[in-house]
Coordinates of C-alpha atoms and ligand atoms in Angstrom, one line a residue:
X8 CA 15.3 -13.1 8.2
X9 CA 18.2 -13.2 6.0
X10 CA 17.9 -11.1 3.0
X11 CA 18.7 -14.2 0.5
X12 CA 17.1 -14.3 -2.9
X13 CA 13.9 -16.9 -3.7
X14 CA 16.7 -18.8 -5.8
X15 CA 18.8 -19.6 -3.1
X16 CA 15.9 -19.9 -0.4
X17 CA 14.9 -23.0 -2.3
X18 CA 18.3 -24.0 -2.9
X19 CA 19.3 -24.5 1.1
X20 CA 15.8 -25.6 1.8
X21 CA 15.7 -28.1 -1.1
X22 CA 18.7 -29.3 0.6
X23 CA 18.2 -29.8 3.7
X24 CA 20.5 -26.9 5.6
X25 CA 17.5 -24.5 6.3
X26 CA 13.6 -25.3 6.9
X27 CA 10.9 -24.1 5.5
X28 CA 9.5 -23.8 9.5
X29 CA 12.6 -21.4 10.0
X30 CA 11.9 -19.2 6.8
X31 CA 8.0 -19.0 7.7
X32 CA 9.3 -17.8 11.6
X33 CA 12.3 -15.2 10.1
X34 CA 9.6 -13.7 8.0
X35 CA 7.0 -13.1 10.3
X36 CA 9.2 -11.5 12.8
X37 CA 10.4 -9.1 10.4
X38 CA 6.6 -8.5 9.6
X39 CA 6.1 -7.7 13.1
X40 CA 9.1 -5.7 13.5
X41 CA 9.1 -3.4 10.5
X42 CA 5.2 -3.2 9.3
X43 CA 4.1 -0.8 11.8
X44 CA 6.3 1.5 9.8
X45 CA 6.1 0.6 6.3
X46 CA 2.1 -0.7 6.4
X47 CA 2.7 -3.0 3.4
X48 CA 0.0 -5.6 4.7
X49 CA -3.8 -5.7 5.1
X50 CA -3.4 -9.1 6.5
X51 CA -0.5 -11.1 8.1
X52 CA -1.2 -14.7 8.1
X53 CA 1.0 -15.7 10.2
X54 CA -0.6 -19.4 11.2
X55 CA -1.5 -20.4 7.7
X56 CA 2.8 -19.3 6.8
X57 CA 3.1 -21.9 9.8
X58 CA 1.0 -24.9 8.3
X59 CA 2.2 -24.0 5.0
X60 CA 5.7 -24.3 6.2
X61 CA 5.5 -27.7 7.7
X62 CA 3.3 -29.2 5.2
X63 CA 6.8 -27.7 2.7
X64 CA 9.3 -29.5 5.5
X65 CA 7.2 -32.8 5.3
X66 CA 7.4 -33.2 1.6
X67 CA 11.2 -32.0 1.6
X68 CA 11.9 -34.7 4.1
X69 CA 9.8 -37.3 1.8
X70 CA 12.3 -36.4 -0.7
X71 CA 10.4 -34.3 -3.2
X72 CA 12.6 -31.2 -4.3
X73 CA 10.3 -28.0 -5.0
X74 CA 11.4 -24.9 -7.0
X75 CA 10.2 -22.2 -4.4
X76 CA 10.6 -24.5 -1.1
X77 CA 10.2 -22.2 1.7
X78 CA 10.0 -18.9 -0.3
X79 CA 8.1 -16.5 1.5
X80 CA 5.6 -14.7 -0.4
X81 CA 3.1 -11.8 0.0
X82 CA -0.1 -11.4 -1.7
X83 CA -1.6 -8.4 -3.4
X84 CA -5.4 -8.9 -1.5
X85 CA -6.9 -8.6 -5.1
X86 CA -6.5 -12.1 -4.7
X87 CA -8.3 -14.9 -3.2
X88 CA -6.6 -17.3 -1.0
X89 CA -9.1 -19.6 0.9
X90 CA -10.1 -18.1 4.4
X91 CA -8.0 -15.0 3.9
X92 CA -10.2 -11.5 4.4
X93 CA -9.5 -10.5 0.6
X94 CA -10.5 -6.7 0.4
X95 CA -9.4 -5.3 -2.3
X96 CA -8.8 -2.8 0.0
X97 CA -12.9 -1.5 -0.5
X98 CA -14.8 -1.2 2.5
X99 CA -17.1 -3.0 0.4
X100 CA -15.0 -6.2 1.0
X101 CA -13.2 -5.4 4.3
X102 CA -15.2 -8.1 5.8
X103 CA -15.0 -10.9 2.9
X104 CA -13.7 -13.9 3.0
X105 CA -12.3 -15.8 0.7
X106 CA -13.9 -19.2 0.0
X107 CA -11.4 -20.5 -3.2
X108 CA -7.5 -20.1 -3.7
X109 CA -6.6 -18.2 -7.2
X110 CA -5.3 -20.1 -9.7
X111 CA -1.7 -18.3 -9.7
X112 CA -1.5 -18.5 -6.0
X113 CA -2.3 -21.7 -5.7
X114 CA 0.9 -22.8 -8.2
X115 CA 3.3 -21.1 -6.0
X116 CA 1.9 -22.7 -2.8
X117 CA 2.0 -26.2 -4.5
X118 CA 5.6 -25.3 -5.4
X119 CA 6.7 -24.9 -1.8
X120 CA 6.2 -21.0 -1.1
X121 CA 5.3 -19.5 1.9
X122 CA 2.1 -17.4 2.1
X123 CA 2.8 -14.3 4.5
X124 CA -0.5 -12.1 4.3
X125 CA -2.1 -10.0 1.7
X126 CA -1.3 -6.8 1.0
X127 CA -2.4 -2.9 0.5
X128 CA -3.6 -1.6 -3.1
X129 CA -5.1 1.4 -4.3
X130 CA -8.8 0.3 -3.9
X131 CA -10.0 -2.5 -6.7
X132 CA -6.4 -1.6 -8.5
X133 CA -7.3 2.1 -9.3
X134 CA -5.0 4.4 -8.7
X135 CA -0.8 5.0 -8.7
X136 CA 0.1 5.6 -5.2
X137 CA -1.9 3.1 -2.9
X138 CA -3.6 6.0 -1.9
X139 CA -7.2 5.3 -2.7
X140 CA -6.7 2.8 -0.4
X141 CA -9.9 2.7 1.9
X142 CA -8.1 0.4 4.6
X143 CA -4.5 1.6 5.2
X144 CA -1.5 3.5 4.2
X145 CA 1.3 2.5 3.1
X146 CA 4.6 4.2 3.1
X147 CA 8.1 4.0 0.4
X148 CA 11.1 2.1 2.2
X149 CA 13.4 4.8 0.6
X150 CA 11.3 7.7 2.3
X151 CA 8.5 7.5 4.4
X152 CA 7.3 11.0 3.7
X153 CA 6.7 9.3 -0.3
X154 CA 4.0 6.8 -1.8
X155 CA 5.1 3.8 -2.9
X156 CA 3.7 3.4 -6.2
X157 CA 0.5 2.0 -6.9
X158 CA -2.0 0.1 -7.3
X159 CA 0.2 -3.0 -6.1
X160 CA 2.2 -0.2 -3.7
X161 CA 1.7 -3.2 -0.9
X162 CA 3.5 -5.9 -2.4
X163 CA 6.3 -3.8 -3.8
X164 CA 6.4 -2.3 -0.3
X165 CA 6.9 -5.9 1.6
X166 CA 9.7 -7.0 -0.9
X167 CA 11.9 -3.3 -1.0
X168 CA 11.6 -3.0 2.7
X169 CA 12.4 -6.9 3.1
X170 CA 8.7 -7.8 4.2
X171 CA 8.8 -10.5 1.7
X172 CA 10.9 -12.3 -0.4
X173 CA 9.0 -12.2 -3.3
X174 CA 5.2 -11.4 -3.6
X175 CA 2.6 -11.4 -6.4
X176 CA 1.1 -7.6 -8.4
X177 CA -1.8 -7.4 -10.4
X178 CA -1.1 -5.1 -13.2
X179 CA -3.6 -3.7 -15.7
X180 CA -2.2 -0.6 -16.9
X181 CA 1.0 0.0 -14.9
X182 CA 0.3 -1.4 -11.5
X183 CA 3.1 -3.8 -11.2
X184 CA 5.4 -2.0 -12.6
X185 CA 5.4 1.6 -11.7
X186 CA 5.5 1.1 -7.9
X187 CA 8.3 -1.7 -8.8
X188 CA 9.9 1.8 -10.6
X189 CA 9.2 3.5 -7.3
X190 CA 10.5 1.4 -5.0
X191 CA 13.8 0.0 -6.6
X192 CA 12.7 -3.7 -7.0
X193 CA 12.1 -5.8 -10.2
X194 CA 8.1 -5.7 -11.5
X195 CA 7.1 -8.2 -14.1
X196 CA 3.9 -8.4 -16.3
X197 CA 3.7 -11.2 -18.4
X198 CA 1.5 -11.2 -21.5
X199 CA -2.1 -10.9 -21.2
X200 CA -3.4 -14.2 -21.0
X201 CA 0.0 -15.9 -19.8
X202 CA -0.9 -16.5 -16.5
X203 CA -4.7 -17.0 -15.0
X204 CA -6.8 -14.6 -13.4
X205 CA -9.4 -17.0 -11.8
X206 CA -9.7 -16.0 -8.4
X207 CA -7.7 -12.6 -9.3
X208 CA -10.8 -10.1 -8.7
X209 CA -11.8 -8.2 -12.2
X210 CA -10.7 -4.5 -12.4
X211 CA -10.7 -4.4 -16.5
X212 CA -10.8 -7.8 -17.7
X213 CA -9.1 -7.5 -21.1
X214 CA -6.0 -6.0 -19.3
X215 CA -5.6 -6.9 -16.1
X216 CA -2.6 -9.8 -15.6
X217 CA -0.9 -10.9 -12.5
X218 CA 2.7 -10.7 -12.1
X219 CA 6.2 -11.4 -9.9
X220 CA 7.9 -8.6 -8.2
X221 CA 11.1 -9.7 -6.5
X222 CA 14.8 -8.0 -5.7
X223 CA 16.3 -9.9 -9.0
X224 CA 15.3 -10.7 -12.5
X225 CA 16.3 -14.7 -12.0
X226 CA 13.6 -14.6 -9.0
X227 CA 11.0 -13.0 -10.9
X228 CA 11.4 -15.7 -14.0
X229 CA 11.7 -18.1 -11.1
X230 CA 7.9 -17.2 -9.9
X231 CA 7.1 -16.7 -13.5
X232 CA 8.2 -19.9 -14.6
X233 CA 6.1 -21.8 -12.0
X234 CA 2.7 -19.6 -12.0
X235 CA 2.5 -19.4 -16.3
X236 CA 0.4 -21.3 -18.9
X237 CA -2.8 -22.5 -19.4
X238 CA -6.0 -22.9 -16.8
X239 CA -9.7 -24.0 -18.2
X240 CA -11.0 -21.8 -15.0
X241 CA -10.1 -18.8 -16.8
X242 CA -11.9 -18.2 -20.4
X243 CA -8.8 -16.0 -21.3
X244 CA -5.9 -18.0 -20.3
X245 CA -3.8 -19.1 -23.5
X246 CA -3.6 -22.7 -24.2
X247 CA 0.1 -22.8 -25.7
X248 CA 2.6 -24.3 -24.6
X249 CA 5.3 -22.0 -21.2
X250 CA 9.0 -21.5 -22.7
X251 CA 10.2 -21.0 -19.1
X252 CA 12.5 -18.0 -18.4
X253 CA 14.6 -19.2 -15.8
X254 CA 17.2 -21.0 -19.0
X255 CA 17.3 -18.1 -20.6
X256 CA 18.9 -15.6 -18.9
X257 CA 22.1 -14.3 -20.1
X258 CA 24.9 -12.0 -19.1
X259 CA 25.4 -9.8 -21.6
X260 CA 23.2 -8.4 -24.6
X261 CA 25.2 -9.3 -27.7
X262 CA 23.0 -9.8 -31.1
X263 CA 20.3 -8.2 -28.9
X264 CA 18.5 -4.8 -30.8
X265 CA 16.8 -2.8 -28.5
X266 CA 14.3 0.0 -30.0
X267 CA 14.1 3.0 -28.3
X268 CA 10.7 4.9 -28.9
X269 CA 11.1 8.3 -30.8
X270 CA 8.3 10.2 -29.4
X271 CA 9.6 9.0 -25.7
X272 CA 11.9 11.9 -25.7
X273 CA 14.3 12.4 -22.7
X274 CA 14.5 15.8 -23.1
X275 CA 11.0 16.4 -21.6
X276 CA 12.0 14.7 -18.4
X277 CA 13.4 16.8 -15.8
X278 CA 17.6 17.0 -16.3
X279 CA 18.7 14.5 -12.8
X280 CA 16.2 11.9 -14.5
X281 CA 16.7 12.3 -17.9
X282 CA 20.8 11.6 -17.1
X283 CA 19.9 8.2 -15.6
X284 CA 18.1 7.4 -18.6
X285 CA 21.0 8.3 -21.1
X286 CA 23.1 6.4 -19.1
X287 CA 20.7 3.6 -18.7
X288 CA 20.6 3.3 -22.7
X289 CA 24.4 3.9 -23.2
X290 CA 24.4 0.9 -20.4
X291 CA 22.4 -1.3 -22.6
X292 CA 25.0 -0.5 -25.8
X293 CA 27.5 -1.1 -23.5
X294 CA 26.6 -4.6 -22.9
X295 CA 26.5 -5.6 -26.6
X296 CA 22.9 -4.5 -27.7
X297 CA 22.4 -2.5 -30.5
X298 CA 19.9 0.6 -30.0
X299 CA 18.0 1.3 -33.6
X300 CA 15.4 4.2 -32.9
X301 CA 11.5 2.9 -33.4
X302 CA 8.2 4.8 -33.9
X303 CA 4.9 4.3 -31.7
X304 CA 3.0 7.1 -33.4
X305 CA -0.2 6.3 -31.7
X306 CA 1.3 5.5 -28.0
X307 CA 0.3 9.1 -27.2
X308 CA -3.6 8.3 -27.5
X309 CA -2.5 5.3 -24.7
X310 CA -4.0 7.3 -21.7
X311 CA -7.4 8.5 -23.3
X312 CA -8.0 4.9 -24.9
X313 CA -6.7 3.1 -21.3
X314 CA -9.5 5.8 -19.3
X315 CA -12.4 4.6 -21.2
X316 CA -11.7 1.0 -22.1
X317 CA -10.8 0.2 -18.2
X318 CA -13.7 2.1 -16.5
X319 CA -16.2 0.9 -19.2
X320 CA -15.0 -3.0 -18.0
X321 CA -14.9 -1.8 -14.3
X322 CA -18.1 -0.5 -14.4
X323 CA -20.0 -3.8 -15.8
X324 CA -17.2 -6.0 -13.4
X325 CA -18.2 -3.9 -10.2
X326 CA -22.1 -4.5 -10.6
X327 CA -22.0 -7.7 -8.5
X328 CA -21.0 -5.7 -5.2
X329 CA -24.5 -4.5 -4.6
X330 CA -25.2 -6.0 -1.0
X331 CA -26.8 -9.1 -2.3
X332 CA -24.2 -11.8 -2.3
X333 CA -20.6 -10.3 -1.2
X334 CA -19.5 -8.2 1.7
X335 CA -21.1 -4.7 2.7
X336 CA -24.5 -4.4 2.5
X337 CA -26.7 -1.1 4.2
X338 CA -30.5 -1.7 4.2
X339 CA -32.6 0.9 2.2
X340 CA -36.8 0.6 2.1
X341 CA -36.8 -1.5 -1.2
X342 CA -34.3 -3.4 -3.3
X343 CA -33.1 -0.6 -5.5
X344 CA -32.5 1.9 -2.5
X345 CA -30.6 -1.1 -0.3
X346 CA -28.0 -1.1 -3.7
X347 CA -27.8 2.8 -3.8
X348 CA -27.0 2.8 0.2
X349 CA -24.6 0.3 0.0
X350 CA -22.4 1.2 -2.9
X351 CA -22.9 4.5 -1.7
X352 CA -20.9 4.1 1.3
X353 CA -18.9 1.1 0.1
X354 CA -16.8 2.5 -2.8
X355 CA -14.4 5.3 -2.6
X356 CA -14.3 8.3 -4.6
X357 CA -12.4 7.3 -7.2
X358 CA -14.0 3.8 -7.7
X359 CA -16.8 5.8 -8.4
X360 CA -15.6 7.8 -10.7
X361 CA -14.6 4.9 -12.9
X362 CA -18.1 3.9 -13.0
X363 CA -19.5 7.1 -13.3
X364 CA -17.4 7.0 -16.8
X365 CA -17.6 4.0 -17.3
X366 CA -21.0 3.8 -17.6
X367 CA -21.5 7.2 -19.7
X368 CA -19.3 6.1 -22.0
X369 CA -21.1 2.1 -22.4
X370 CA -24.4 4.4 -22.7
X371 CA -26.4 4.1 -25.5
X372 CA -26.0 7.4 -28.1
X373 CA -22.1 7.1 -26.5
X374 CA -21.2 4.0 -26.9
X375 CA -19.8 4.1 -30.5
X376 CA -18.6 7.9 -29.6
X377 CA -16.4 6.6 -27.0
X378 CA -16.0 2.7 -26.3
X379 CA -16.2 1.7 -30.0
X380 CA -13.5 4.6 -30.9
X381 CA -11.6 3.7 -28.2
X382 CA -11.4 -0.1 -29.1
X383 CA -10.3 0.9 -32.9
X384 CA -7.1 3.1 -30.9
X385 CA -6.4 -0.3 -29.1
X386 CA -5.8 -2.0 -32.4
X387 CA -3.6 0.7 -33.7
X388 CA -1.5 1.2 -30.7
X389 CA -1.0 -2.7 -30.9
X390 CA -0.3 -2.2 -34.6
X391 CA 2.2 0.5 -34.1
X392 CA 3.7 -1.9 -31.4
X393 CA 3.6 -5.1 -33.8
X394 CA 5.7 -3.1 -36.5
X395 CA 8.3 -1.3 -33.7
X396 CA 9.2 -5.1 -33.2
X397 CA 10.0 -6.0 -36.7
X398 CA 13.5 -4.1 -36.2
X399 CA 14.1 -4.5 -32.5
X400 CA 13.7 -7.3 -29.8
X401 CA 12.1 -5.4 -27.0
X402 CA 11.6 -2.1 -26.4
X403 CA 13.6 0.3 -23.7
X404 CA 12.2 3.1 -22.0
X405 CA 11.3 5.0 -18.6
X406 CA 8.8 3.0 -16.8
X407 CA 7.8 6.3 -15.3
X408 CA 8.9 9.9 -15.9
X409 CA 9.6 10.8 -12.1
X410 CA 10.4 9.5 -9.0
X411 CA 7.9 8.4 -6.4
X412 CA 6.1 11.6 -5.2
X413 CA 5.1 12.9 -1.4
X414 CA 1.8 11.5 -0.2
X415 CA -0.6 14.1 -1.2
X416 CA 1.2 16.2 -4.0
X417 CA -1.3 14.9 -6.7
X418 CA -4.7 16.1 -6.1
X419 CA -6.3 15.9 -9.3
X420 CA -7.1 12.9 -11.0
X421 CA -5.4 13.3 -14.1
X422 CA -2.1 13.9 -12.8
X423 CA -2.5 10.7 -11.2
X424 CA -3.5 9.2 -14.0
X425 CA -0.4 10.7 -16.2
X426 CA 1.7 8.1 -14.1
X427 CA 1.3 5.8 -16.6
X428 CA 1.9 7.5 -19.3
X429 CA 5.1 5.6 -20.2
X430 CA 3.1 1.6 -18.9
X431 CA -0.3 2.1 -20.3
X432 CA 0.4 1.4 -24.3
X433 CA 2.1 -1.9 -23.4
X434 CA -1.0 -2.8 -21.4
X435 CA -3.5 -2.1 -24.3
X436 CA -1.6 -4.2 -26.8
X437 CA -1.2 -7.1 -24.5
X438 CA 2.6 -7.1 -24.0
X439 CA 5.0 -8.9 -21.5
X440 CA 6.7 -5.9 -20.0
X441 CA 9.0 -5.2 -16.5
X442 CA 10.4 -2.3 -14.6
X443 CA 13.9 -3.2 -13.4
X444 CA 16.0 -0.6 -11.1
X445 CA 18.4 1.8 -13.3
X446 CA 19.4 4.1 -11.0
X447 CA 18.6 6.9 -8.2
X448 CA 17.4 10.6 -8.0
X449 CA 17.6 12.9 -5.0
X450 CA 14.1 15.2 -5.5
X451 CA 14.3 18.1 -4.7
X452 CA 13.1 18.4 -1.6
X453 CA 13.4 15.0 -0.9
X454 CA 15.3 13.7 2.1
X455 CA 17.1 10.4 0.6
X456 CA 18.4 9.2 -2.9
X457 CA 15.0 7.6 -5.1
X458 CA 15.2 4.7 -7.5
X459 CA 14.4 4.9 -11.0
X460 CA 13.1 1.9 -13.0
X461 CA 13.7 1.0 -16.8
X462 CA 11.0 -0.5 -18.4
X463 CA 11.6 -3.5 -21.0
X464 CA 9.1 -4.2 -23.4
X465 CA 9.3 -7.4 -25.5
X466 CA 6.5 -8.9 -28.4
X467 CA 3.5 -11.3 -27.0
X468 CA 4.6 -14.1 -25.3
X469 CA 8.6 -13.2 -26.0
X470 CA 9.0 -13.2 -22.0
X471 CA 12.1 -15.7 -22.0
X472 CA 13.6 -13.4 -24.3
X473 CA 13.0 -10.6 -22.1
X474 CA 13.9 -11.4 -18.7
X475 CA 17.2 -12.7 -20.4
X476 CA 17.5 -9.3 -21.5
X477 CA 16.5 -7.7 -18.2
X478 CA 19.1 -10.4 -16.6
X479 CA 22.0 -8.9 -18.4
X480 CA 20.9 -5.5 -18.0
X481 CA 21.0 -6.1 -14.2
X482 CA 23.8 -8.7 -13.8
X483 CA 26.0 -5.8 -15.5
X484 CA 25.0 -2.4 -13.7
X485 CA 24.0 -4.0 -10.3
X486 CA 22.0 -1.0 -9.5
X487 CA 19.6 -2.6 -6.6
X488 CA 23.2 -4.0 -5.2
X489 CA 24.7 -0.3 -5.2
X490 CA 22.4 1.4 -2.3
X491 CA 19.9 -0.4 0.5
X492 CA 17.0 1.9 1.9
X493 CA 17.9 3.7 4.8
X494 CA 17.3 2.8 8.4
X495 CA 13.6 2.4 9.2
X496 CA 12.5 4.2 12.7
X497 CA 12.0 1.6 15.3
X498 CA 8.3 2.5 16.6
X499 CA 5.3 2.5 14.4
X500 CA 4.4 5.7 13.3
X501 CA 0.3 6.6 13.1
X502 CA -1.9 6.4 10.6
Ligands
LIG4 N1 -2.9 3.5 -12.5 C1 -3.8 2.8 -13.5 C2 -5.2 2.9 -13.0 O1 -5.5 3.5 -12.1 C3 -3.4 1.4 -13.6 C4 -3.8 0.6 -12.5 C5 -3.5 -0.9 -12.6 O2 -2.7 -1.3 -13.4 N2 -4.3 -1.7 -11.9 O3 -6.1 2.4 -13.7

């Protein structure tokens, strides 16, 4: 498998001078030979990549051109793809599968892309390091010893350590975009409601929002562009019209003003990062954009709002998995016992958590304490966001405030949760937002140079304008083009 982008995949396959049948075959070898060590799949579908492929090389030769001909693609397994094992990486669902295509997924297969396998998350999306994982580990490309971001640590994973050309996140308060930071890739999530979640399965409803992550910003608006705008099988999908990204990108930022967030400071970020940063804004100034300083005076109350308002949806979307109708079930004497046994030893700790809080916090006596409270923060974090926008087109920052971190180091849940401290706000208030690569940092400690991502944050549904910022940003500092991960051992290494 060649390293070539999903842009010029399609090109040669579009025309003729490579096969979808050869992409399918090039992938799945490097599957085989580099997944024992990285452990970015749950799944490898390697004979439905082969019908895929030819049913791609039959229209090709019937003429039809198709934007992501031969592209191979991995799958977060959040998402359903007819007779795929979709886990969510639960052992709730380790057995499940599939019996409909999501909406999303099904675009890009219609548009010629390959499906590879579904891959490792932190278990139902909870979590920053693909740790919670109940069905594998997965290991950073850059250093094995380091998580590789999470929840969507998988398909990040597959595309940095050239698994996949491209492959689909699910992000609902960071999840596509910190492991994207993590891992030196591009991590794109459009606005809430941009593209469908039917057949994406619910962590927090009114935030979660599948996304492209991809080594380039004109791949990412590629799979954008062919994946956005309106379903009737999803309640919350927008009915307006797509203003594809793929036109606009641009080479340099001219008449572009970026706001960069006054109670982000740099100076609380440790001095190695905190220079990448300075340069990455001095970078954006370089290229023609003018930097005018914005307030988000409520972005700080981000983490506390995010920590009731997503466990309060989790806990009402994970009631179905009770052993009556999906995956694990373990017999008690009576109905309400056989639920207690089974999501007893179905979820994992942290799932439980989530709707231990959840719940308490939906409870009556609590419920205007916490949820209503934290539903009136939403609307003033979106507010603060709606008047940063009036003087600036999108929004600059860290997309986290570290490097990725050794498997293990974070052992209580907060800390974890602090992850996405700098992703979180954007999420609440709906936003398109990405992580695109600005840069490495040797830890210390650390055996190899990490990447750094820089989040862009643009208004609802300003994503053209965006990725045609994030395009110049790239196309000028061609950070992912300066370093390439190191060599990966040859034998698998236990798990
Ligand atoms: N890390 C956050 C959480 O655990 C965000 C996860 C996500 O975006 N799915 O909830």
């Amino acid at each position: 498998m060649s390293d070539a982008t999903a842009v010029e995949i399609a090109r040669s396959v579009n025309a003729g001078e490579s096969s979808a049948a050869k992409r399918a075959r090039a992938a799945n070898d490097r599957i085989a030979e580099r997944d024992g060590v990285i452990g970015a799949y749950l799944s490898v579908t390697s004979e439905l990549a082969r019908t895929h492929a030819a049913r791609v090389d039959a229209r090709i030769a019937a003429g039809e051109r198709l934007p992501l001909a031969g592209v191979p693609l991995a799958i977060k397994d959040n998402m359903c793809v007819t007779g795929t094992r979709t886990t969510c990486a639960s052992k709730i669902l380790a057995d499940w599968i599939a019996p409909y295509t999501a909406t999303a997924v099904q675009r890009l297969l219609d548009a010629g892309a390959i499906p590879l396998g579904k891959t490792n998350l932190d278990e139902f999306a909870m979590g920053s390091s693909c740790e919670n994982s109940a069905l594998g580990k997965t290991a950073n490309p850059w250093d094995l010893g380091r998580v590789p971001g999470g929840s969507s640590g998988g398909s990040v994973a597959a595309v940095a350590g050239g698994e996949a050309t491209v492959s689909l996140g699910s992000d609902t308060g960071g999840s596509i975009r910190e492991p994207a930071a993590f891992c030196g890739v591009v991590g794109f999530k459009p606005t809430y409601g941009r593209v469908s979640r039917y057949g994406l399965i619910a962590f927090a409803s009114s935030l979660d929002q599948i996304g492209p992550i991809a080594t380039t910003v004109a791949d990412a608006a590629l799979v954008y562009d062919v994946m956005a705008g309106h379903d009737p099988m999803d309640a919350t999908s927008v009915d307006r019209p797509v203003e594809l990204a793929s036109p606009g990108l641009r080479e340099d930022l001219r008449g572009v003003r970026i706001g960069i967030v006054r109670e982000f400071a740099l100076t609380e970020l440790d001095p190695a990062v905190r220079a990448v940063y300075e340069r990455a804004y001095a970078d954006l100034e370089k290229l023609g954009a003018e930097l005018v300083e914005v307030a988000l005076p409520t972005a700080e109350y981000g983490i506390a709002t995010y920590y009731l308002i997503a466990p309060a949806e989790c806990s009402s979307n994970l009631a179905r998995f009770d052993g009556m109708r999906y995956g694990l079930r373990v017999e008690g004497r009576d109905v309400g016992a056989t639920y207690e046994a089974t999501r007893a030893a179905g979820f994992g700790d942290e799932v439980k958590r989530r709707i231990l809080i959840g719940t308490y916090a939906l409870s009556s006596g609590y419920y205007d304490a916490y949820y209503v409270r934290a539903q009136k923060a939403r609307t003033l974090i979106a507010g603060d966001f709606a008047k940063a926008f009036a003087s600036c087109d999108a929004i600059a920052c860290p997309a986290a405030a570290t490097p990725a971190f050794a498997f293990a180091a974070k052992t209580d849940p907060v800390s974890m949760y602090l992850m996405d401290y700098y992703t979180i706000p954007m999420s609440l208030a709906g936003l398109p937002s990405l992580s695109v690569p600005c840069g490495y940092v040797t830890p210390a400690g650390g055996t190899s140079p990490m990447p750094l991502g820089l989040e862009l944050s643009a208004p609802l549904f300003a994503e053209r304008s965006l990725l045609g910022i994030a395009h110049a940003y790239e196309r000028g500092t061609r950070h992912a083009e300066a370093r390439s991960i190191p060599d990966l051992p040859r034998t698998a290494v236990a798990r």
